Each structure stands twice: as structure tokens, then as C-alpha cells.
GROMACS .gro file of C-alpha atoms in nm:
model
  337
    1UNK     CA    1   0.000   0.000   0.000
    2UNK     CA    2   0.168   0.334  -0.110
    3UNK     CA    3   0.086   0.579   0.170
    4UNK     CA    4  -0.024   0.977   0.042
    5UNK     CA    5   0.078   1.282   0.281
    6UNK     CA    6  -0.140   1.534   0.393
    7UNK     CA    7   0.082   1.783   0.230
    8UNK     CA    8   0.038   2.019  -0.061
    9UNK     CA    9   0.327   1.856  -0.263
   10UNK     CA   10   0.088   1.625  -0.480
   11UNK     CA   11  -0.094   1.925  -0.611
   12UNK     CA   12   0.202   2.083  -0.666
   13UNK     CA   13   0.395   1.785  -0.888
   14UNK     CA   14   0.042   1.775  -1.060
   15UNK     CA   15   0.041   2.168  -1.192
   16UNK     CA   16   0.396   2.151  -1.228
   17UNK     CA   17   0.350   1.882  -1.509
   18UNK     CA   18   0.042   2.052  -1.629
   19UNK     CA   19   0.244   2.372  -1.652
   20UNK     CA   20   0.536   2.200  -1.879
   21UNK     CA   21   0.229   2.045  -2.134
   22UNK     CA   22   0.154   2.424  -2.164
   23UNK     CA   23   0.526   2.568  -2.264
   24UNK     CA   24   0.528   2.259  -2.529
   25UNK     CA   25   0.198   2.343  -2.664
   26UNK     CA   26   0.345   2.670  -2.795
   27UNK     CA   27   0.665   2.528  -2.896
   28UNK     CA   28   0.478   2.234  -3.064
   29UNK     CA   29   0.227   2.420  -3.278
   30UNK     CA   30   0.547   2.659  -3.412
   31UNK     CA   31   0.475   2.969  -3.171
   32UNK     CA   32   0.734   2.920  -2.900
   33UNK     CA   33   0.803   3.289  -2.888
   34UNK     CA   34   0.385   3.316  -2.836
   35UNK     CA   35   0.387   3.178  -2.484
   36UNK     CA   36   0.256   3.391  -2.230
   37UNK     CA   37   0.437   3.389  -1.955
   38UNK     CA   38   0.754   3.455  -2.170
   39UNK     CA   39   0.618   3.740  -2.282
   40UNK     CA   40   0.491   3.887  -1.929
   41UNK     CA   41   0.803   3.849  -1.778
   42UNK     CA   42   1.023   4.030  -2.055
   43UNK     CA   43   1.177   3.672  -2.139
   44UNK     CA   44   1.309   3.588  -1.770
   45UNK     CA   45   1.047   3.285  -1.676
   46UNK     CA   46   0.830   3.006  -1.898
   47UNK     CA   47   0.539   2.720  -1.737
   48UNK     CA   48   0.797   2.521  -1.803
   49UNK     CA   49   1.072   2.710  -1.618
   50UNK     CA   50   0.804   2.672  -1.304
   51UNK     CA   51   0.755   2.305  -1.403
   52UNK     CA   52   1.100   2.185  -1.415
   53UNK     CA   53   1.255   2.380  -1.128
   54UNK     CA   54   0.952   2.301  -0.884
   55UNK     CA   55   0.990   1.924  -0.990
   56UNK     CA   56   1.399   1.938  -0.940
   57UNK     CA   57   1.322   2.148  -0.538
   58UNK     CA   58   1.076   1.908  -0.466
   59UNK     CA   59   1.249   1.616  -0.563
   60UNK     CA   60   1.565   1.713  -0.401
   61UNK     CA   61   1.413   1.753  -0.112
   62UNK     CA   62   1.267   1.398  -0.053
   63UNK     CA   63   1.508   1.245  -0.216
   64UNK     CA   64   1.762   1.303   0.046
   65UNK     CA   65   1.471   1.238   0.313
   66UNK     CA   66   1.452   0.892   0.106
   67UNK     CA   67   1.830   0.863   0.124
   68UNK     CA   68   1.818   0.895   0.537
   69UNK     CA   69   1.532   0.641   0.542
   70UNK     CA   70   1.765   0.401   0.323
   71UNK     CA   71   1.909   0.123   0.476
   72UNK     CA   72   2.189   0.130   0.214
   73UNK     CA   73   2.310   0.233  -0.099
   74UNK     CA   74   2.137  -0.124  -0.239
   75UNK     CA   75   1.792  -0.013  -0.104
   76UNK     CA   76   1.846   0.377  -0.180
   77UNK     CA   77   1.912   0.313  -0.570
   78UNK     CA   78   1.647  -0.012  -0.598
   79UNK     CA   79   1.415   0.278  -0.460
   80UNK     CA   80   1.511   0.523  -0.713
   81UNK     CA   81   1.494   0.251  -0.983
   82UNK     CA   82   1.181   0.184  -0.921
   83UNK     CA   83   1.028   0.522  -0.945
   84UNK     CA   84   1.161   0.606  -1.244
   85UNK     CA   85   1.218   0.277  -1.513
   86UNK     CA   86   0.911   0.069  -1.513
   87UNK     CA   87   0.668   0.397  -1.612
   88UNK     CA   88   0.928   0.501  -1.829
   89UNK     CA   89   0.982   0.145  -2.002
   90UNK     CA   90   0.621   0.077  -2.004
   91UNK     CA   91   0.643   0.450  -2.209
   92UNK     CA   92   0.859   0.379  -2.449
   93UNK     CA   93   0.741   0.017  -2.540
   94UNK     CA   94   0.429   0.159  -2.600
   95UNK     CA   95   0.542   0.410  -2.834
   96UNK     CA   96   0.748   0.177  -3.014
   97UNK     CA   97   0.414  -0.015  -3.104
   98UNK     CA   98   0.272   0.309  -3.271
   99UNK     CA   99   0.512   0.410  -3.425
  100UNK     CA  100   0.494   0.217  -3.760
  101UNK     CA  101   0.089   0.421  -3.722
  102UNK     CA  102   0.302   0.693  -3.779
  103UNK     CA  103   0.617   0.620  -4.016
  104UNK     CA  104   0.671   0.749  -4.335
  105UNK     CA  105   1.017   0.736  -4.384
  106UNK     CA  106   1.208   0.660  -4.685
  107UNK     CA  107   1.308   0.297  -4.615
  108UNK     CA  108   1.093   0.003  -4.474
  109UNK     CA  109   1.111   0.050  -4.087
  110UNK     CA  110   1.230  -0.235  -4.051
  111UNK     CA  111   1.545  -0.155  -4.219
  112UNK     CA  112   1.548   0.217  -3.994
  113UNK     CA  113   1.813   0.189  -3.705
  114UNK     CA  114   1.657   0.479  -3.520
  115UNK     CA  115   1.400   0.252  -3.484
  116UNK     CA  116   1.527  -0.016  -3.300
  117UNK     CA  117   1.784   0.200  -3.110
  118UNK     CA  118   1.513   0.434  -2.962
  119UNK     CA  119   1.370   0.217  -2.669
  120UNK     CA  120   1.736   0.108  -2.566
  121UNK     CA  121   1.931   0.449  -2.605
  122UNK     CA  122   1.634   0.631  -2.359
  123UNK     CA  123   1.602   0.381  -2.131
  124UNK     CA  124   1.995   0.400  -2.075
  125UNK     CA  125   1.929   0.744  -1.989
  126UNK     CA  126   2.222   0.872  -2.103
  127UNK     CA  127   2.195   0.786  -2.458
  128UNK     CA  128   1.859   1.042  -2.488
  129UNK     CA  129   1.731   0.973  -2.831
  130UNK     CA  130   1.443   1.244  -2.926
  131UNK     CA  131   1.384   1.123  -3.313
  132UNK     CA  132   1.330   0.829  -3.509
  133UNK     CA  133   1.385   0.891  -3.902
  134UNK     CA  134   1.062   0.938  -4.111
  135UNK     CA  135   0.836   1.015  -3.782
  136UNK     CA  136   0.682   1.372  -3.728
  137UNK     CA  137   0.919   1.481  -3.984
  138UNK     CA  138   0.660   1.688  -4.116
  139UNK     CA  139   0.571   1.886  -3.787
  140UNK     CA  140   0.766   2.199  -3.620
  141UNK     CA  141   0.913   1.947  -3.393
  142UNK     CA  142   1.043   1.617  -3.484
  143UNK     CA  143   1.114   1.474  -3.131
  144UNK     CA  144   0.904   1.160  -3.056
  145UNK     CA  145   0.877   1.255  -2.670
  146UNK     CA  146   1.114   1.574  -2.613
  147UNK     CA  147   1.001   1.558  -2.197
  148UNK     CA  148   1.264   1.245  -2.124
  149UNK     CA  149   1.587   1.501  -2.146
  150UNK     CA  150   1.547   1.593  -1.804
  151UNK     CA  151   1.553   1.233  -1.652
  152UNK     CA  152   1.889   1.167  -1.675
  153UNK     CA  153   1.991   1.503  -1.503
  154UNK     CA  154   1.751   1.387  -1.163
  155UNK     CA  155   1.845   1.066  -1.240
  156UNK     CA  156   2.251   1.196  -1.235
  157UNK     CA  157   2.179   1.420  -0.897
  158UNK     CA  158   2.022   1.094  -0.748
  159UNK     CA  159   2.330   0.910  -0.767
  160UNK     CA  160   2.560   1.249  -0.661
  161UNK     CA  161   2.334   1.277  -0.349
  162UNK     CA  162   2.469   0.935  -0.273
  163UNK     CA  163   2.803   1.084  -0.131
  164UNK     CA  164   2.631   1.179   0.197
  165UNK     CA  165   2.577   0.783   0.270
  166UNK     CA  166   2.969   0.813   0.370
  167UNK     CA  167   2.896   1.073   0.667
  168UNK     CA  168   2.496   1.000   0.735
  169UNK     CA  169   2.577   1.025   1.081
  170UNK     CA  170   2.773   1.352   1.121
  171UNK     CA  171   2.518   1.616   1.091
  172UNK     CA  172   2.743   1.857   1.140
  173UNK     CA  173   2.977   1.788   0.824
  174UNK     CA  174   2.651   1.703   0.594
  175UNK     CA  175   2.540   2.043   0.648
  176UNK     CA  176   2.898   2.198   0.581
  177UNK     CA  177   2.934   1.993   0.239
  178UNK     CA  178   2.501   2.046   0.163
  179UNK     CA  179   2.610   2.412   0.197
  180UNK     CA  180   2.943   2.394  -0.009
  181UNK     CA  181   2.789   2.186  -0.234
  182UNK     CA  182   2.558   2.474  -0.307
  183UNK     CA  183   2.775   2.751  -0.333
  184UNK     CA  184   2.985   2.561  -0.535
  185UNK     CA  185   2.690   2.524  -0.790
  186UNK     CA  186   2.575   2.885  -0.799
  187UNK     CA  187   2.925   2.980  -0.851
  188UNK     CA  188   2.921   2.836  -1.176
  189UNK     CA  189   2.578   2.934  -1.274
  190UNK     CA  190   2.651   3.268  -1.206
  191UNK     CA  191   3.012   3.326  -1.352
  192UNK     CA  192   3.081   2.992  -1.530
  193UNK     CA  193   2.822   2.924  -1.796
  194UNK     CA  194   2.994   3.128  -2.050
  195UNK     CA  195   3.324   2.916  -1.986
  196UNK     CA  196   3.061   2.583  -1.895
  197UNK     CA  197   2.765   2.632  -2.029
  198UNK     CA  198   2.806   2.450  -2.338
  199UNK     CA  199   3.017   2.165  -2.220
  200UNK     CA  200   2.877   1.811  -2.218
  201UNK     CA  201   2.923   1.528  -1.994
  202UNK     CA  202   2.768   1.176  -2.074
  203UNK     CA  203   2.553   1.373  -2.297
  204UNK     CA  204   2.387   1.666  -2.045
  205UNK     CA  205   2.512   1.986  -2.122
  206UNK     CA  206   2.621   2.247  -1.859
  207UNK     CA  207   2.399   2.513  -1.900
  208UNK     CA  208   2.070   2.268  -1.732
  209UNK     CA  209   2.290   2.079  -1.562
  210UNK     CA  210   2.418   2.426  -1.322
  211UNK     CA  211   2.016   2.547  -1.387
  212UNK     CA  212   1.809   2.244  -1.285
  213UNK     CA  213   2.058   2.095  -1.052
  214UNK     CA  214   2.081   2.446  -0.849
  215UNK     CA  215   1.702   2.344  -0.752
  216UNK     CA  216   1.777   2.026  -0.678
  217UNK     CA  217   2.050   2.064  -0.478
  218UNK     CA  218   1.880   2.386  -0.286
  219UNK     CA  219   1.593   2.143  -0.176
  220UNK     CA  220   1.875   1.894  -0.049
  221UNK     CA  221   2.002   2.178   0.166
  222UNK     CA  222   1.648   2.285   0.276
  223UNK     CA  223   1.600   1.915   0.351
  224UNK     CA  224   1.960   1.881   0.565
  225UNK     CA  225   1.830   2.232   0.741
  226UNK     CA  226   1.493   2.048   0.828
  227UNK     CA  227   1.337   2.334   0.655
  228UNK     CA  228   0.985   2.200   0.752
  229UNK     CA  229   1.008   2.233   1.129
  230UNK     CA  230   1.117   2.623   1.022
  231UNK     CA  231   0.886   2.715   0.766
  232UNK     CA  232   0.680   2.989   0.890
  233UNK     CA  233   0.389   3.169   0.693
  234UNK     CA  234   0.591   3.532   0.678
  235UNK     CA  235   0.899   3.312   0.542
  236UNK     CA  236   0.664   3.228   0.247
  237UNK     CA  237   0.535   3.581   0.187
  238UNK     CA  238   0.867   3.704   0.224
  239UNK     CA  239   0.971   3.444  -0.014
  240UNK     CA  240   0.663   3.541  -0.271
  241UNK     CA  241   0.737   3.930  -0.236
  242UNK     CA  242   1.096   3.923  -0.329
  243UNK     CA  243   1.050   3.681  -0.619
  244UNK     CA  244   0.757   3.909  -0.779
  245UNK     CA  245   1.036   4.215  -0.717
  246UNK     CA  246   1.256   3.994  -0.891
  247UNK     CA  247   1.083   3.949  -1.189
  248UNK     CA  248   0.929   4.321  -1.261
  249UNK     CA  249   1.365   4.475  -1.170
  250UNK     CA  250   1.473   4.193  -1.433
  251UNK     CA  251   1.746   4.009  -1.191
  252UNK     CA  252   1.507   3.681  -1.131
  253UNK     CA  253   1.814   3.464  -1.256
  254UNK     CA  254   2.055   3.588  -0.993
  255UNK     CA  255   1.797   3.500  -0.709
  256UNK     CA  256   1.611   3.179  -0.843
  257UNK     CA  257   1.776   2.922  -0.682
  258UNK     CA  258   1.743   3.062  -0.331
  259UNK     CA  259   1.377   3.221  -0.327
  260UNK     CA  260   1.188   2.993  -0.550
  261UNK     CA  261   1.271   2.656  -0.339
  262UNK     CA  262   1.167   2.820  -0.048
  263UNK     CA  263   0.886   2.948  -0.197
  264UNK     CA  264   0.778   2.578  -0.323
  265UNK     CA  265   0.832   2.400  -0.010
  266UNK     CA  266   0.678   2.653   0.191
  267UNK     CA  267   0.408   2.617  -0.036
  268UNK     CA  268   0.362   2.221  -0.005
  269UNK     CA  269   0.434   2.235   0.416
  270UNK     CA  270   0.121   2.474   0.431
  271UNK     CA  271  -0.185   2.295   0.504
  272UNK     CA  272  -0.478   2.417   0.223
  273UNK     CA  273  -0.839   2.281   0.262
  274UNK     CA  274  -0.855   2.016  -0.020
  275UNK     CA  275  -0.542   2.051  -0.152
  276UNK     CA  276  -0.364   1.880   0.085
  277UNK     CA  277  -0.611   1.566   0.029
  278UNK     CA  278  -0.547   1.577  -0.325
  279UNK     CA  279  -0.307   1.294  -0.386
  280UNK     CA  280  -0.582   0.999  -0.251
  281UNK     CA  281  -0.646   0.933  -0.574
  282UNK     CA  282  -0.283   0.908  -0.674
  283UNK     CA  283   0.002   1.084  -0.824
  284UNK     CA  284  -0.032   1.133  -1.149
  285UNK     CA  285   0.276   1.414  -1.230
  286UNK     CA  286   0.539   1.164  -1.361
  287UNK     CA  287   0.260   1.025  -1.601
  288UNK     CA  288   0.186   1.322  -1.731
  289UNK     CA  289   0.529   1.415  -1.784
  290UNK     CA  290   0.616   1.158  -1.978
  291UNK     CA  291   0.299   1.114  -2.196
  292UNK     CA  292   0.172   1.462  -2.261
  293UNK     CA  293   0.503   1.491  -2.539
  294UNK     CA  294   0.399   1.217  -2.773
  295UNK     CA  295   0.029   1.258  -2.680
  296UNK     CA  296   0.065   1.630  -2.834
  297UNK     CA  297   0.275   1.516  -3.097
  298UNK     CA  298   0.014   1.261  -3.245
  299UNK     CA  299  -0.270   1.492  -3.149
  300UNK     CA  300  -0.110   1.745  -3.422
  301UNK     CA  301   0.054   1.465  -3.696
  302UNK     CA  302  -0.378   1.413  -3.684
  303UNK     CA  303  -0.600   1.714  -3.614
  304UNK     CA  304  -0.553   2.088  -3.686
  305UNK     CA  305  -0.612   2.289  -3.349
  306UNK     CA  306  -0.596   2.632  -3.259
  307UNK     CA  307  -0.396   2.728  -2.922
  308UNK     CA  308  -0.648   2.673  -2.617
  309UNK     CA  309  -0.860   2.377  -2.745
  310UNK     CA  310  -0.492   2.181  -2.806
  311UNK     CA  311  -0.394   2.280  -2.489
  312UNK     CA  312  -0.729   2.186  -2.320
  313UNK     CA  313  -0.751   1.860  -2.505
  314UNK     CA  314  -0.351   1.785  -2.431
  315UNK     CA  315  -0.455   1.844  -2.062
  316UNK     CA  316  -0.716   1.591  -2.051
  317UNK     CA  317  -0.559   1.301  -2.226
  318UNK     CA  318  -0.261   1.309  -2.046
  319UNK     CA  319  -0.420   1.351  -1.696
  320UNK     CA  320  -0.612   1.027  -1.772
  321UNK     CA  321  -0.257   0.853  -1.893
  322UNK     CA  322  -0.095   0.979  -1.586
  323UNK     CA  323  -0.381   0.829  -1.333
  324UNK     CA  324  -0.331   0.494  -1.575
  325UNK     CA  325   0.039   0.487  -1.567
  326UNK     CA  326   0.006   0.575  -1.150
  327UNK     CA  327  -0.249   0.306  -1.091
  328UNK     CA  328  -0.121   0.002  -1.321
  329UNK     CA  329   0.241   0.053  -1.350
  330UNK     CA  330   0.367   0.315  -1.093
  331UNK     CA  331   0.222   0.224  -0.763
  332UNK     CA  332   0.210  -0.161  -0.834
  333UNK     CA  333   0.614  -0.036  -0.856
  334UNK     CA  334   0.655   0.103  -0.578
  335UNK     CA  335   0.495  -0.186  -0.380
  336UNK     CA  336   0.861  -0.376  -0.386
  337UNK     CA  337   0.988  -0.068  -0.255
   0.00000   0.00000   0.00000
């Protein structure tokens, strides 16, 4: 039985993924520079922005509380594992059946190696492979399911949080190296993407690597500061006030990582009427993330829609794939936990 928390963080995953289908409906239709939020903010912030650094906060932050709870590093990563490959499998199989629906490439598809080498290059993570030859070539995007990028960066900082299995019992010294660890990370965002930026390691590039791993490591160090016996409602406000400043001076990148984590957890530690109830019926954010892509993607290779009523019909497809992946292939994971 997978136990829900009367918490806000549910809700939060769930808007967060609903927020990401948004930025790709613009970018998907061929009016990326259309969004709205882009546009209100003079260029500094996107749903997906929102999306992927409240994911990477929240996630760091119960990911080290998982890592405490972890008997080892056998039955931290078996954890992890679990979260993340079976939906993701169970994903890409499936799209792998449709995909001859959808081919019209050159050559029989059969004969197409990006066929065959898509399921095994995502699945390694690390071999992120957007396209297969002769599908959606047609369409302003050609990537199959662009969302899976970003799973081997969390998947990465999973296995980097690791190091604080070797001193799990010196508090003192985890929250030296939590807080170096940090500094070390803004450093770079802040004076070394130029230098950085571009650079690639095992295929992630810099640039999201110093961006979406400064939120994930921020909600480790709110986690090693037990930020949720601490979180107070004038923190929050404080938080919310600054950020909003932020955004209408134009210097939102230089203060992300620090207000918008504590902004998000504060968020999911304060109790809301209904909200806080909201995962009983499961937790459907990764299965939206990781079907609202090709869901879109076939929705346009089929039907001609205008802006809101894609975005409205991408919204309720996916929501009913993400209860579907939760229910028959996420939670039944989870339950060797």
C-alpha cells in the first residue's frame, strides 16, 4: 500500500507537469516565442521554467529524506529505480508499437536503425534519443517525446546525493558539504556558464545541468536544514514578495535558486483545505510528464487545433494517462519498494 501525505506537494507535482504540457503546446504548434508567460516576464520565466525547477526542489528535497530512510546504498538506488524505469519502459514500449501508425520514412522501418535503437538508447538514460527517421518529420518538432531530457539530469543528482551515505551520521559535516555543495553550484551558474555552459558530460550539457541541478540541490540543503520544522507563513510571503520584485527589476536569474525553493516548499508544508487531500487518488505528475510529449505530438501529426482547445484537449488526455500509468504501473512499482 503506497501511503499519500497530507501535504500540498501532490498538487504541486500535478500543476507543475500541467504547466510543462503548456510551454510545449506553444513550442509544438510553431509559436514558441507566443507563450505567455515569456512574454509577461520580458523573457526571464516560462510554465515550463516553473515546471522543471519546482519538480527538481521538490524532488531534491525527498530524495535526500529517502536517502536517510535508506538502509543502504542497495535499497536507496532499488528505490530510485523503481520510481523512475518501469513507467518510463512501459512508455517507451508503447510508443514503439505506434510508431509504424506513424512512419513514413524513406526505407521500410524495418530496415530504420533509429527505430530499433530508440527504446534502448532512452532507457539507458544517457543515450537520450528524441527522433526516429521518417516520424513527425513533417511537424515543427520532430522529437518523438522531447520531456525524457530531463531524466537523466535527476536521475545523475540521485546518484551524486549518494556521497552523503559516507557521513549519514555527522550532521554537522553534511550540512557543511550540503552548503558547499551549493555555493559551489551557484558559482558556476553565475560566472561559469559562459566558460561551462556548453560543455557536455555523458551527454547533459552544462547550461541545465548548473540550472536544474541548483534546484535540486537547494531542496537537499532545505531538507539537511529540516526546513519544515522552520517554515513559517511570513517566510513564504517574504519568499513570494521578493521573487515578484525579482521578476518586474529583471534580476530573477541571480535570485532563483534561493527564493523559488523556499517558496515551493513553503508552499507544499502549508496545510490548504482540499489541496492537501489531493493525492488519494494518486500521483499522477510523472505520467503526465512523460505522456503529454507524444500525446501532443500525435494529437497534431492528426488534427488541426488552434492554441487553447490543443492545450485543453492535451490536458485531458494526459491527466487520464498519468492516473493509468500511477495506478497500473507506478504504484504496483513502488509496492517492492
Amino acid at each position: 500500500m503506497i501511503q499519500r501525505h497530507h501535504n500540498n506537494f501532490d498538487f504541486l507535482r500535478f500543476v507543475f507537469a500541467l504547466f510543462v504540457l503548456i510551454s510545449h503546446s506553444f513550442a509544438l504548434l510553431g509559436i514558441a516565442d507566443q507563450e505567455w508567460l515569456v512574454n509577461y516576464t520580458n523573457g526571464q520565466l516560462s510554465f515550463s521554467d516553473i515546471g522543471l525547477a519546482g519538480f527538481f526542489v521538490i524532488s531534491g528535497y525527498f530524495i535526500y529524506k529517502s536517502l536517510v530512510r535508506s538502509s543502504g546504498i542497495w535499497d536507496y538506488l532499488k528505490k530510485r529505480f523503481l520510481r523512475l524505469f518501469p513507467a518510463l519502459f512501459v512508455v517507451l514500449f508503447l510508443t514503439i508499437l505506434i510508431i509504424p501508425i506513424l512512419y513514413n520514412g524513406s526505407v521500410p522501418l524495418g530496415e530504420n536503425l533509429s527505430y530499433w535503437t530508440y527504446l534502448p538508447n532512452n532507457l539507458s538514460l544517457y543515450g537520450f534519443q528524441g527522433t526516429v527517421d521518417g516520424v513527425f518529420a513533417n511537424l515543427p518538432y520532430h522529437s518523438i517525446n522531447g520531456s525524457l531530457w530531463t531524466i537523466r539530469y535527476e536521475f545523475s543528482l540521485y546518484l551524486l546525493v549518494m556521497l552523503f551515505l559516507l557521513i549519514r551520521k555527522k550532521p554537522v559535516k553534511i550540512i557543511i558539504i550540503a552548503s558547499l555543495l551549493f555555493l559551489i553550484w551557484m558559482v558556476f551558474f553565475q560566472f561559469g556558464l559562459d566558460r561551462f555552459g556548453g560543455s557536455k558530460l555523458l551527454g547533459m550539457q552544462g547550461l541545465p545541468l548548473f540550472n536544474l541541478g541548483g534546484f535540486f540541490i537547494a531542496g537537499v540543503l532545505l531538507a539537511v536544514l529540516d526546513f519544515k520544522n522552520w517554515n513559517k507563513q511570513w517566510i513564504l510571503w517574504l519568499g513570494v514578495i521578493l521573487l515578484a520584485a525579482s521578476l518586474y527589476f529583471n534580476f530573477y536569474s541571480v535570485v532563483k535558486h534561493v527564493l523559488f525553493p523556499i517558496v515551493i516548499l513553503g508552499l507544499g508544508f502549508t496545510a490548504i483545505k482540499g489541496v492537501s487531500s489531493f493525492g488519494k487518488y494518486g500521483d499522477p505528475s510523472y505520467g503526465i510528464y512523460i505522456y503529454a510529449f507524444p500525446i501532443q505530438q500525435i494529437s497534431i501529426f492528426y488534427f488541426k487545433f488552434e492554441l487553447v482547445e490543443f492545450i485543453i484537449f492535451s490536458i485531458i488526455l494526459s491527466i487520464i494517462m498519468g492516473y493509468l500509468s500511477w495506478h497500473f504501473v507506478e504504484k504496483r512499482a513502488l509496492r517492492y519498494k
